[in-house]
Structures are given as C-alpha cells and as structure tokens.
Short mmCIF file of C-alpha atoms (C1' of nucleotides) in Angstrom, two decimals:
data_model
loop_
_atom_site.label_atom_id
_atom_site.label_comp_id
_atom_site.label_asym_id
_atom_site.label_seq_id
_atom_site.Cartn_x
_atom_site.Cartn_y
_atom_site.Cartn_z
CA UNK A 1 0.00 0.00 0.00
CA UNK A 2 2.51 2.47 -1.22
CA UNK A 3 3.02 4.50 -3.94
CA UNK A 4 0.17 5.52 -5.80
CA UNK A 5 1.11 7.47 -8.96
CA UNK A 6 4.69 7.79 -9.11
CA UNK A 7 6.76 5.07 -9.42
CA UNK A 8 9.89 6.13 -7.32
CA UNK A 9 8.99 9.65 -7.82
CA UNK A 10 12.78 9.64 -9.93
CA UNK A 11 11.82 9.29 -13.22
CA UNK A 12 10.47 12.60 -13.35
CA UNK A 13 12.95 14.13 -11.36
CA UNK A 14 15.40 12.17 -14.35
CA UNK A 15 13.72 13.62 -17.33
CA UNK A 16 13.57 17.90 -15.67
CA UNK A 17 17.55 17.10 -14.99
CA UNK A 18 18.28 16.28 -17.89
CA UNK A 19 15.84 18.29 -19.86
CA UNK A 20 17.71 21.60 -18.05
CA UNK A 21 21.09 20.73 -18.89
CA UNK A 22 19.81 20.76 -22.73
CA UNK A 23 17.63 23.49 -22.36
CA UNK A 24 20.54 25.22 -20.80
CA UNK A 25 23.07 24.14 -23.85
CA UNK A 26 20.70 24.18 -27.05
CA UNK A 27 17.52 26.20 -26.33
CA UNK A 28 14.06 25.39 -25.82
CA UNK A 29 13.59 24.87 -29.25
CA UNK A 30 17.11 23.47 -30.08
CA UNK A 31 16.00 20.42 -27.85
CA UNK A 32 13.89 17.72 -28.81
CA UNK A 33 12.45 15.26 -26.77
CA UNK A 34 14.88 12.46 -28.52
CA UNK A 35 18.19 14.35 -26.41
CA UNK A 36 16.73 13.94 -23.82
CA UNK A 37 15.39 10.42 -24.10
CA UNK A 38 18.71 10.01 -25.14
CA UNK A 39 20.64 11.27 -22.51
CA UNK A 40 18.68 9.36 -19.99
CA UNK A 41 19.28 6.13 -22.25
CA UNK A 42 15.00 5.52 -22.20
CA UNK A 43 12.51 6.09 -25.28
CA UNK A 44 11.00 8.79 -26.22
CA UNK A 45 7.78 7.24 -24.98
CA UNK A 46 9.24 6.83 -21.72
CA UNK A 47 9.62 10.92 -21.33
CA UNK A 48 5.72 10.86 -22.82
CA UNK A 49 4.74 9.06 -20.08
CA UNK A 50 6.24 10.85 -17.36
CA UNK A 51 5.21 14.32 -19.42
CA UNK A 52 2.24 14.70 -21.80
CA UNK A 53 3.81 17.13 -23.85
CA UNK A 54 6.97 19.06 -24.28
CA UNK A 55 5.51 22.10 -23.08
CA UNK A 56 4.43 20.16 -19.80
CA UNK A 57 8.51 19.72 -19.52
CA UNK A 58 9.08 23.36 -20.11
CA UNK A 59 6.79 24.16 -17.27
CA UNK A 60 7.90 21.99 -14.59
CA UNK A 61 11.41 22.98 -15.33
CA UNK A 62 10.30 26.54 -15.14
CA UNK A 63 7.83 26.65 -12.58
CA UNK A 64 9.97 26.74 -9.55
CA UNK A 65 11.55 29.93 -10.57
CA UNK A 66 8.16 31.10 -10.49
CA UNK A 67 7.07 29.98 -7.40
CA UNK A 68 10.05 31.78 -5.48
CA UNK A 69 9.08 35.08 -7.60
CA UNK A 70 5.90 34.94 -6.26
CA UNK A 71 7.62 34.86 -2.68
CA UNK A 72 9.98 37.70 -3.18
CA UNK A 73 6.73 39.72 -4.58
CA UNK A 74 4.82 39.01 -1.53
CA UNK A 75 7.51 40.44 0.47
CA UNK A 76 8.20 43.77 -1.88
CA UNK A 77 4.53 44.29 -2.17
CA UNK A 78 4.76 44.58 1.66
CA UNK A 79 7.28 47.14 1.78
CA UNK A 80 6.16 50.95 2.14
CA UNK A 81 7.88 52.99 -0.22
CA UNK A 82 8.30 52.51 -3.96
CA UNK A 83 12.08 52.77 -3.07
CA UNK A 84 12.00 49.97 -0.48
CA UNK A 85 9.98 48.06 -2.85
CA UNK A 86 12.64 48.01 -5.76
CA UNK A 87 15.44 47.51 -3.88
CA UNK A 88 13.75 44.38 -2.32
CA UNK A 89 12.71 43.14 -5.43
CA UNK A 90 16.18 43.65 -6.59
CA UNK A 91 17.72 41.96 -3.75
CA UNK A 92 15.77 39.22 -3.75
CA UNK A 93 15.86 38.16 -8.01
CA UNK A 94 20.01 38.67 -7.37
CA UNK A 95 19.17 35.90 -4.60
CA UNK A 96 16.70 33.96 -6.80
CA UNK A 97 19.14 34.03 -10.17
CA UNK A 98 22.11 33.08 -8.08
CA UNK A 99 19.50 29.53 -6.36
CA UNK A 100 18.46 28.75 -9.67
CA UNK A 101 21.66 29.33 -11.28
CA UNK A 102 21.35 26.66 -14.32
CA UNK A 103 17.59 27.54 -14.60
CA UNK A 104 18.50 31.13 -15.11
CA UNK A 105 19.95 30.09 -18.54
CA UNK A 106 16.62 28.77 -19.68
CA UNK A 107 14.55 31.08 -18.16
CA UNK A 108 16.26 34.53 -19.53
CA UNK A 109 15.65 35.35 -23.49
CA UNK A 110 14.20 32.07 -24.16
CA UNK A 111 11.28 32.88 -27.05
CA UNK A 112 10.06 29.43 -26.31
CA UNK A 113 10.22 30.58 -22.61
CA UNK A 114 8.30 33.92 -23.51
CA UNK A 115 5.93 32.28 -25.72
CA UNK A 116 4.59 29.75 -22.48
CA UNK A 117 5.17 32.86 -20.21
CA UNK A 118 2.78 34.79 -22.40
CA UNK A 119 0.27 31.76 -23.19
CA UNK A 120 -0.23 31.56 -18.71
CA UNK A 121 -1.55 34.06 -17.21
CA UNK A 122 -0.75 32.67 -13.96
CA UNK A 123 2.87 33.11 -15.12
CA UNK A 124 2.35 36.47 -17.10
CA UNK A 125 1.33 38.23 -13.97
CA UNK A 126 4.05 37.73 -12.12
CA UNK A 127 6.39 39.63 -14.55
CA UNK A 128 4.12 42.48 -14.62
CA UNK A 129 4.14 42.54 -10.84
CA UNK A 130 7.97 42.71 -10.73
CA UNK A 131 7.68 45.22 -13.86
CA UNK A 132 5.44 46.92 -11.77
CA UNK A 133 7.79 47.33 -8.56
CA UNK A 134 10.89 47.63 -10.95
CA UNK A 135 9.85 50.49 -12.70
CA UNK A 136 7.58 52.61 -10.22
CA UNK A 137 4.83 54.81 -11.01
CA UNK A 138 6.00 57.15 -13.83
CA UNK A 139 9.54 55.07 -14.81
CA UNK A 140 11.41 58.29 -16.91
CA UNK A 141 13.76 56.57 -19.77
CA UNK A 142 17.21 56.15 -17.96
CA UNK A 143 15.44 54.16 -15.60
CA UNK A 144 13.58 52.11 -17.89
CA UNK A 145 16.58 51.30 -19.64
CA UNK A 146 18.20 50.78 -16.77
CA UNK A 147 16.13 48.22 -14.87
CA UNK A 148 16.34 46.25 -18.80
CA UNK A 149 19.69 46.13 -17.99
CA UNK A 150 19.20 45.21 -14.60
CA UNK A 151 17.06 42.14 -15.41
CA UNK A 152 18.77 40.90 -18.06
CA UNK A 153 22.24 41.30 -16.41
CA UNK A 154 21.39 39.40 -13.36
CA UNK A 155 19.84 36.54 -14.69
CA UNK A 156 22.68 36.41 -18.03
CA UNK A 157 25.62 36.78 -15.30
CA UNK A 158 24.05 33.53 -12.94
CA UNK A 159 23.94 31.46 -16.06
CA UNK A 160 27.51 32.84 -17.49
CA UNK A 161 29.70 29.45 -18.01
CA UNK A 162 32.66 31.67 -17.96
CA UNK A 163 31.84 32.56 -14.52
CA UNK A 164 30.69 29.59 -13.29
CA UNK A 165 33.93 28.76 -11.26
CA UNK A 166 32.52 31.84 -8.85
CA UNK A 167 30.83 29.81 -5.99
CA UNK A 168 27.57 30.72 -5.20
CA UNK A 169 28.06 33.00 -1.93
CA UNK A 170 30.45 34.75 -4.11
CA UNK A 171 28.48 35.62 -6.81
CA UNK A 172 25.51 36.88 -4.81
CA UNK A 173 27.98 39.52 -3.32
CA UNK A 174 29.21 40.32 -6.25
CA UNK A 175 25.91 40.90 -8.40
CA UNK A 176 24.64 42.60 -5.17
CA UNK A 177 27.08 45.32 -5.29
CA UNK A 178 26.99 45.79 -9.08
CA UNK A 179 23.16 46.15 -8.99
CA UNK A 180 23.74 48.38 -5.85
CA UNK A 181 25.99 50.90 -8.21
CA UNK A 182 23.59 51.23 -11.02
CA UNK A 183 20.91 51.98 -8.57
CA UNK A 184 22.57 54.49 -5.61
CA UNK A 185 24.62 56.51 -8.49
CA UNK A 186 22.72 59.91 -8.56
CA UNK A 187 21.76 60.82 -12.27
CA UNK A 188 24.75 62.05 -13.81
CA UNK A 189 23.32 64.16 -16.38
CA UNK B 1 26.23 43.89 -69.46
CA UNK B 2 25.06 45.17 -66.10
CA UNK B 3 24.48 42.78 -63.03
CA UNK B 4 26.87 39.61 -62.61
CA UNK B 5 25.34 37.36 -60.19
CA UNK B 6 22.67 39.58 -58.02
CA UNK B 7 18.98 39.67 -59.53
CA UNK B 8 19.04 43.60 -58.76
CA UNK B 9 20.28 42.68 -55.34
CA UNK B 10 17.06 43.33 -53.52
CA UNK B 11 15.69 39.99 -53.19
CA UNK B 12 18.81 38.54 -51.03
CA UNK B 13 18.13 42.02 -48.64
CA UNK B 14 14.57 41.06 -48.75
CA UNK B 15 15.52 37.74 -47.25
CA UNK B 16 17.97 38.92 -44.71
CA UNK B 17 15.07 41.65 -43.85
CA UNK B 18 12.40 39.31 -43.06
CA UNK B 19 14.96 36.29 -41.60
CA UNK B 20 15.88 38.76 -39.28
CA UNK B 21 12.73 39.58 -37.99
CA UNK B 22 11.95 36.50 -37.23
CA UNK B 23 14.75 35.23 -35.70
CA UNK B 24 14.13 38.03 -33.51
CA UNK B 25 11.02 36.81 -32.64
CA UNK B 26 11.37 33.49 -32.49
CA UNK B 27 14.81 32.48 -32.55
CA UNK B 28 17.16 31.23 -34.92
CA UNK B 29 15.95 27.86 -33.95
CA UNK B 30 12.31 28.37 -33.46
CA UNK B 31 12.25 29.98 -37.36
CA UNK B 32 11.80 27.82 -40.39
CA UNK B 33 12.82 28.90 -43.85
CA UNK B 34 8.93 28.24 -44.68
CA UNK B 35 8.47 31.10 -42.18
CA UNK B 36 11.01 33.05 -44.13
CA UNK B 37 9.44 32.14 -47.24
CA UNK B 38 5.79 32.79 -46.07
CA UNK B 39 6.60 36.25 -44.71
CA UNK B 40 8.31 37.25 -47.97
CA UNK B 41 5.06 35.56 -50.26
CA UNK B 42 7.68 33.37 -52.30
CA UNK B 43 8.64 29.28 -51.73
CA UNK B 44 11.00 27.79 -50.19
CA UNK B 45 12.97 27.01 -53.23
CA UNK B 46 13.02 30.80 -53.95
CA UNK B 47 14.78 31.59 -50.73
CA UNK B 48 17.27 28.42 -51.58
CA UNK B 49 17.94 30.53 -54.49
CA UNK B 50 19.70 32.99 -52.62
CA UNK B 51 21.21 31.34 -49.63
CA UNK B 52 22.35 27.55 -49.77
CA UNK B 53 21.65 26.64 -46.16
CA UNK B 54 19.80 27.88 -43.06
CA UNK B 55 23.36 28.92 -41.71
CA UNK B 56 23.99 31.05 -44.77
CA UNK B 57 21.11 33.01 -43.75
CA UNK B 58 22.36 33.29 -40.01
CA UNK B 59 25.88 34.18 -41.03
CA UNK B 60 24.80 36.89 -43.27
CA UNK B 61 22.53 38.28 -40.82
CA UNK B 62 25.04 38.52 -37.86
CA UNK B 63 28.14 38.80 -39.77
CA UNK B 64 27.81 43.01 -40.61
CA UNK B 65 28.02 43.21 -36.83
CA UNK B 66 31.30 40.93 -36.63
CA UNK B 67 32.34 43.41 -39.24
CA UNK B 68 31.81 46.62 -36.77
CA UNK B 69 33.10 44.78 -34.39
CA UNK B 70 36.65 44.36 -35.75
CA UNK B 71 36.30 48.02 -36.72
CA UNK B 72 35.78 48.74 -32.81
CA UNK B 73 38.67 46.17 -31.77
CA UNK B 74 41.26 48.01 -34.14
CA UNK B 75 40.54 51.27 -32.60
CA UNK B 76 40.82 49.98 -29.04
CA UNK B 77 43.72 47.65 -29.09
CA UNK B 78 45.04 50.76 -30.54
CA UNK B 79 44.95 52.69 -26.88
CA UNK B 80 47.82 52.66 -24.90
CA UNK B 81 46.83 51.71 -21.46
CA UNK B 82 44.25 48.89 -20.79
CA UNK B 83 41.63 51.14 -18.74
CA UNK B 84 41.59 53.15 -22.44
CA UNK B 85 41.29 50.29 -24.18
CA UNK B 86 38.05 49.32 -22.17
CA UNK B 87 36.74 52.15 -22.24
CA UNK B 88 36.89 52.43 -25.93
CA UNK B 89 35.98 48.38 -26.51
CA UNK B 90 32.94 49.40 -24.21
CA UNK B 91 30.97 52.91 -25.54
CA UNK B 92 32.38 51.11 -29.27
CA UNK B 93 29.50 48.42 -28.03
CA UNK B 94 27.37 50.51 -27.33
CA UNK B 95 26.96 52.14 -30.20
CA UNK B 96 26.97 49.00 -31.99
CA UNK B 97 24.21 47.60 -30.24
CA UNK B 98 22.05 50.90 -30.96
CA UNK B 99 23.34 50.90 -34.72
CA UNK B 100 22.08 46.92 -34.70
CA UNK B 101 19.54 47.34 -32.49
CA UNK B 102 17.12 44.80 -34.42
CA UNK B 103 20.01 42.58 -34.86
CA UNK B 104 21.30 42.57 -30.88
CA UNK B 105 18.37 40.35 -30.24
CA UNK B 106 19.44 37.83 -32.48
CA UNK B 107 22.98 38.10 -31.78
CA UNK B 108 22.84 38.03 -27.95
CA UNK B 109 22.33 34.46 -26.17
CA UNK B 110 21.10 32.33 -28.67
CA UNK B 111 21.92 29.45 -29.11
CA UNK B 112 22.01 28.62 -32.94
CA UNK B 113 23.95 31.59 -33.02
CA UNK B 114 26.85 30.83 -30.12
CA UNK B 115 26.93 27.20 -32.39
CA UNK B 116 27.79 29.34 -35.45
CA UNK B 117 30.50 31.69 -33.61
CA UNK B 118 32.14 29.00 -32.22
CA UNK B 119 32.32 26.70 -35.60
CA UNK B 120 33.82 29.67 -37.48
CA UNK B 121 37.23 30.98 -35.98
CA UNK B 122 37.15 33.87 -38.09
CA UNK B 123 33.92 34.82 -35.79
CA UNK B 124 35.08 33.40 -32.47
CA UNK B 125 38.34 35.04 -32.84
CA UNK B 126 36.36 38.57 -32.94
CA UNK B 127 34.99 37.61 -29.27
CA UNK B 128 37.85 36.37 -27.68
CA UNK B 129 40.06 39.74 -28.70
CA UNK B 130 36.70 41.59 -27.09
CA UNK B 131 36.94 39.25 -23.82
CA UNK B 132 40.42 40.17 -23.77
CA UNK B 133 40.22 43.90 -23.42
CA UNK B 134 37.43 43.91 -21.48
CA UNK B 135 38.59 41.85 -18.67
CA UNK B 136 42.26 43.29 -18.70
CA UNK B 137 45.30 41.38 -17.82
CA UNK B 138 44.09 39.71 -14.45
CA UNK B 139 40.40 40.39 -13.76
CA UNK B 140 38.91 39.61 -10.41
CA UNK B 141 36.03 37.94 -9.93
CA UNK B 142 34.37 41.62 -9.33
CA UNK B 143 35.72 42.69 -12.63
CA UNK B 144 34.21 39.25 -14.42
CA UNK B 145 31.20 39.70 -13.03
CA UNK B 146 30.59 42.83 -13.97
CA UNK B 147 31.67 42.57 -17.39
CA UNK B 148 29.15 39.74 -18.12
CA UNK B 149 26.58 41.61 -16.94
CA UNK B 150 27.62 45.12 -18.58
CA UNK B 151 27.72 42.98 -21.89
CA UNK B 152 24.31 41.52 -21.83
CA UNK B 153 22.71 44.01 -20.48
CA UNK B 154 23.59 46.27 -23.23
CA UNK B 155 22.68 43.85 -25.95
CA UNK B 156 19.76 42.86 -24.29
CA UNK B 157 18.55 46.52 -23.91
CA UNK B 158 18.64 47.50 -26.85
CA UNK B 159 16.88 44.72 -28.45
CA UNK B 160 14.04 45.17 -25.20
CA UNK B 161 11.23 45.15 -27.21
CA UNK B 162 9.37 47.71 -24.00
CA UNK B 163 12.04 50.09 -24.48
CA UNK B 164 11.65 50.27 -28.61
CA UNK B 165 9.92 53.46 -28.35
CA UNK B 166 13.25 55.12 -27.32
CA UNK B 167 14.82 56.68 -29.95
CA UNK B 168 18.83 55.69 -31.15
CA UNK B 169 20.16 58.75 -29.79
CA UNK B 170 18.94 58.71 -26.38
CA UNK B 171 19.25 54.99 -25.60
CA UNK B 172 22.43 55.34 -26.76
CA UNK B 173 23.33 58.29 -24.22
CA UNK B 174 21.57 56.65 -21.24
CA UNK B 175 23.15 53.33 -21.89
CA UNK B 176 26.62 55.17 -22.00
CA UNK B 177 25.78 56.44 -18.85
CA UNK B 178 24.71 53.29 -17.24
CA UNK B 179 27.71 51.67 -18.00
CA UNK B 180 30.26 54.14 -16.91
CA UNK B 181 28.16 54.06 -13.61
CA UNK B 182 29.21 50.38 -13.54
CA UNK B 183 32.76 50.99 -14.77
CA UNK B 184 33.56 54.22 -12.74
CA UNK B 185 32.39 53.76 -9.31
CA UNK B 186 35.40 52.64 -7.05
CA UNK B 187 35.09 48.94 -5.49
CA UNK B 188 33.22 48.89 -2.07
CA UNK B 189 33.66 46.35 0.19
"C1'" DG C 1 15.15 33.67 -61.32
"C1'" DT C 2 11.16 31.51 -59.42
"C1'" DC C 3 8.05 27.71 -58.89
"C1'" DT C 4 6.31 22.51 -58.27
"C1'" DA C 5 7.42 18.41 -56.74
"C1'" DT C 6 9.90 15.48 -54.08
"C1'" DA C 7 13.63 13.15 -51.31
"C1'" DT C 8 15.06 12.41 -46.78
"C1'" DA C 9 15.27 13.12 -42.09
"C1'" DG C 10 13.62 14.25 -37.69
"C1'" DG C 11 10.22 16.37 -34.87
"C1'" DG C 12 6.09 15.61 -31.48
"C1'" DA C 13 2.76 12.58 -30.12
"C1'" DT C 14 -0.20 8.08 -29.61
"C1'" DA C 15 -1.67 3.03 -29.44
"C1'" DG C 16 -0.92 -0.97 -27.79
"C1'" DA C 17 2.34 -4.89 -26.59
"C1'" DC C 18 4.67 -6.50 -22.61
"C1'" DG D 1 5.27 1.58 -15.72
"C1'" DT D 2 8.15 1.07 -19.71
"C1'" DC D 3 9.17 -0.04 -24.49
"C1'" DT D 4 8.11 -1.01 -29.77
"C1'" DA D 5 6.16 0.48 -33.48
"C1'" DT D 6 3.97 3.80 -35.86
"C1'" DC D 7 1.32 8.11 -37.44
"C1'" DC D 8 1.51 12.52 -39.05
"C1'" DC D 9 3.59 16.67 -39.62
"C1'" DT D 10 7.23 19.81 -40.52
"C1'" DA D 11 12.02 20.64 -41.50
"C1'" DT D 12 16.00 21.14 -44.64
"C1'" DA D 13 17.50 20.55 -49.03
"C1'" DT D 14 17.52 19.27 -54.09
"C1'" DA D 15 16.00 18.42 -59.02
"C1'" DG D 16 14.06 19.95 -62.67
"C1'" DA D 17 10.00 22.36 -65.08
"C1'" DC D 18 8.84 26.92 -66.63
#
DNA sequence: GTCTATATAGGGATAGAC
DNA sequence: GTCTATCCCTATATAGAC
C-alpha cells in the first residue's frame, strides 16, 4: 500500500535534470524530446509518459523559478515605499538568479520561454508585478533602460559558463554590489 | 552587361530583412525557412535561391556586426593603457548595439547563433580579442562579473522590445551612462 | 530567377504490446 | 510503468519544369 502514482517519484525528477542541462546548452527549441530520451538512455515514450507534452517539460522545469518570484513579490509588495519596494525586489531576483543558477539560462531570453510565459496568465502576472515594482509609477527613460539592464544582467551573469567557477556565496555579493551601483549613483546628467 | 550574379540585389536584402525579424522573434531555432518564405510571399525554393543553407542566412545576418566589431577592436587595441582600451571596446558596443539594435536580439544568447560563432574561428576570434580587453590582464572575480553583466545588459537593452519606443540617440546616451556608472564607481567592500 | 514536386530526415505525439 | 512500433507533420535541401 505504497506509492500511488509515481513510481519512485525519480523518473520525473530524471527527465527535468536532464531536460535543463539541454535546455541550458541548445535552447528550448534546439532540444527535442529524442536528447533527452537520449541522454537518460530511455525512449521517447518513456519521457511521454512521465510528461504529456513538451511544453508540460518546459513548465515543470520553469515553474519553480516562479514559485520563489511569487515569494519575493509578496515580500516587496509589503514594503512601504516605492524605493523599499525596488530595492527588495532587486535583492531578492540577485538571490533567486544566483538559487536557480542553471535555470537562469533557460529562463532569460528564451522565445520558447516567452511564448509559455505569455500563453499563462498565472505566469504572465508575475512579470508584470515585478515590472510593476521595478519600474515605479511614472519610470522616466534612464530608468527604464536601466532596470532592462538590470534584469537581463542578473539573470545572463548567474547562467555565465565563464563565470561559473565563482561559488555561489560569491556571486551573490558580487551581483549585489553591481546592482547596488547602477541603482545608488545619482543621475549624472 | 550590367548585373553579374545579383537579380538587382534586392531579393537577397529582402531575405535577410524578413529572416531577421523573425529570428528576432522566435529564434534562430524556433524559425523555419517556410516562415522566411511565407513572410516574404515566395517558396522555399526561392529563398534556396539565394542562400544555400539555413546557416547562410544566419551568417549573413550577424556577420555586418562581426564586421563593426573588428572596426571597434582596431581602434581599441590601438589605446595605450588597458583602462583606455576598455573604455573604448565598451561605448564602441554601445553604439553597436544601438546601430544593430534589431540585430542585438538575435545576436545576444542564442543558441544557434553561439553554435555558429564557435564553428567559425574567423567569428570566435572577434569575441575572444573583445573578452580580452574587457577583462584586462588579471580580472577579479568583481571585474568578471561585472563585465558579463555590462555585456548583456547592453545587448539585451537595446533589443528590449518595451524600451523600442526610445529613440537611437537617447538609448544610446543613457546606456553610455549606465555603464560608466558600472565601470567608474570605485570597489566597495 | 522563381516555382512545383519530391527526397530524406527528424520532430512531437499516440496506441498498444509487454 | 516502460518499451516497440507507428502516425503525421514539418524541416532542410535538391532536381528539374517553366
């Protein structure tokens, strides 16, 4: 009278490990579901039982990210000012990118990525809520710009194989003081 | 006895014009030369016509920026100290990324396309002379960090498709600014 | 120079054996 | 629960008609 639905629970776990590291190296759309039958030495049919469809993969591997977003929203939202707010957004998708570090690959530029992202609304929300805290009320251009480069910086520099002898607690310090420079500077011009 | 090879030229730009696009969209590997062919109103064959392969069509697209690049390289390998040299390698990105700003997207983080640079060593040679002015003789792990995330976050600005109602010249002045922000502000801890 | 037709391969996905 | 075999579609690429 044990397991009901999963077999070990592993299998799963098999196929989103492997599925990353692919995701991570080819794309989204570079990968087909033969790698990564492949790479776990099973059939195809094997990853179609464990996942109905490729997109199914895509989520699960993505998901998490999302689920810790959510937390670090919960606890911006909280915050009083629109300055507190930011910087605890920041803080916390520097902390986020650096946990997820491999995931960050996928997850940043992906169109396959954007293309679920935008077909979810569950998902789709949560970027406009950290748009929303990112950018404040009436976002002039340098700081639009700069929060692009924010995002996109954070998450690109986690996934970085060039930098991925930089241990974890490093990192974070690092990308925490970077991000801490573009925002504290005063606007030069 | 005009015109050698070229139709009157325009159809190959025509191509490049509408596989860009798209690649932009959807990624080099999420776009199909039907797509290409579809968007232009012509058949596959047609597009054969002008480029033998689906790589022909992603080298020609991304190699006018390799070209700019070299042009950039020369100027700054021409500086005498290395801080001059990154300084020039860097605002010489900059503007490259505005002047390509349709182009950054495809150029920056995908996959197909890091496949391409690092199968031709005519292209990977362009990013390794970059790498090597940019981090300097014996970067720190500060230094690395920030460079990977100065790099993407330029390319990836100025391909943001929310910031593409920001004209050339003034993304191009606050993204100078954002970088020297980066680049000037002493190390703190 | 552009099209139709086709060769060949590989993709995602399903049915059913075991 | 996992594999074999297969369907159907789309992809890249080519040959040859017009």
């Amino acid at each position: 009278m044990a397991k009901s639905v999963a077999p070990r629970g592993f299998a799963r776990e098999r196929v989103l490990e492997a599925a990353l590291n692919l995701f991570a190296e080819h794309g989204v759309n570079g990968t087909s579901l033969q790698m990564i039958a492949d790479r776990l030495g099973v059939s195809k049919a094997a990853v179609y039982y464990q996942f109905h469809s490729k997109d199914d993969i895509v989520f699960a591997v993505v998901e998490p990210i999302f689920g810790d977003m959510r937390r670090v929203l919960r606890i911006a939202e909280a915050m009083s000012s629109p300055d507190a707010r930011r910087e605890a957004a920041v803080s916390g998708m520097v902390e986020l990118a650096v946990r997820h570090r491999r995931v960050s690959a996928v997850f940043h530029g992906d169109p396959a990525i954007d293309n679920l992202v935008h077909s979810r609304k569950d998902l789709h929300e949560v970027i406009e809520r950290l748009t929303a805290i990112l950018l404040g009320p009436e976002p002039d251009t340098a700081c639009r710009v700069m929060m692009s480069m924010l995002a996109s910086g954070i998450f690109s520099s986690a996934m970085d194989p060039e930098l991925a002898d930089i241990d974890d607690e490093e990192l974070h310090r690092v990308l925490l003081d970077c991000t801490q420079r573009l925002l504290n500077a005063p606007v030069s011009s």
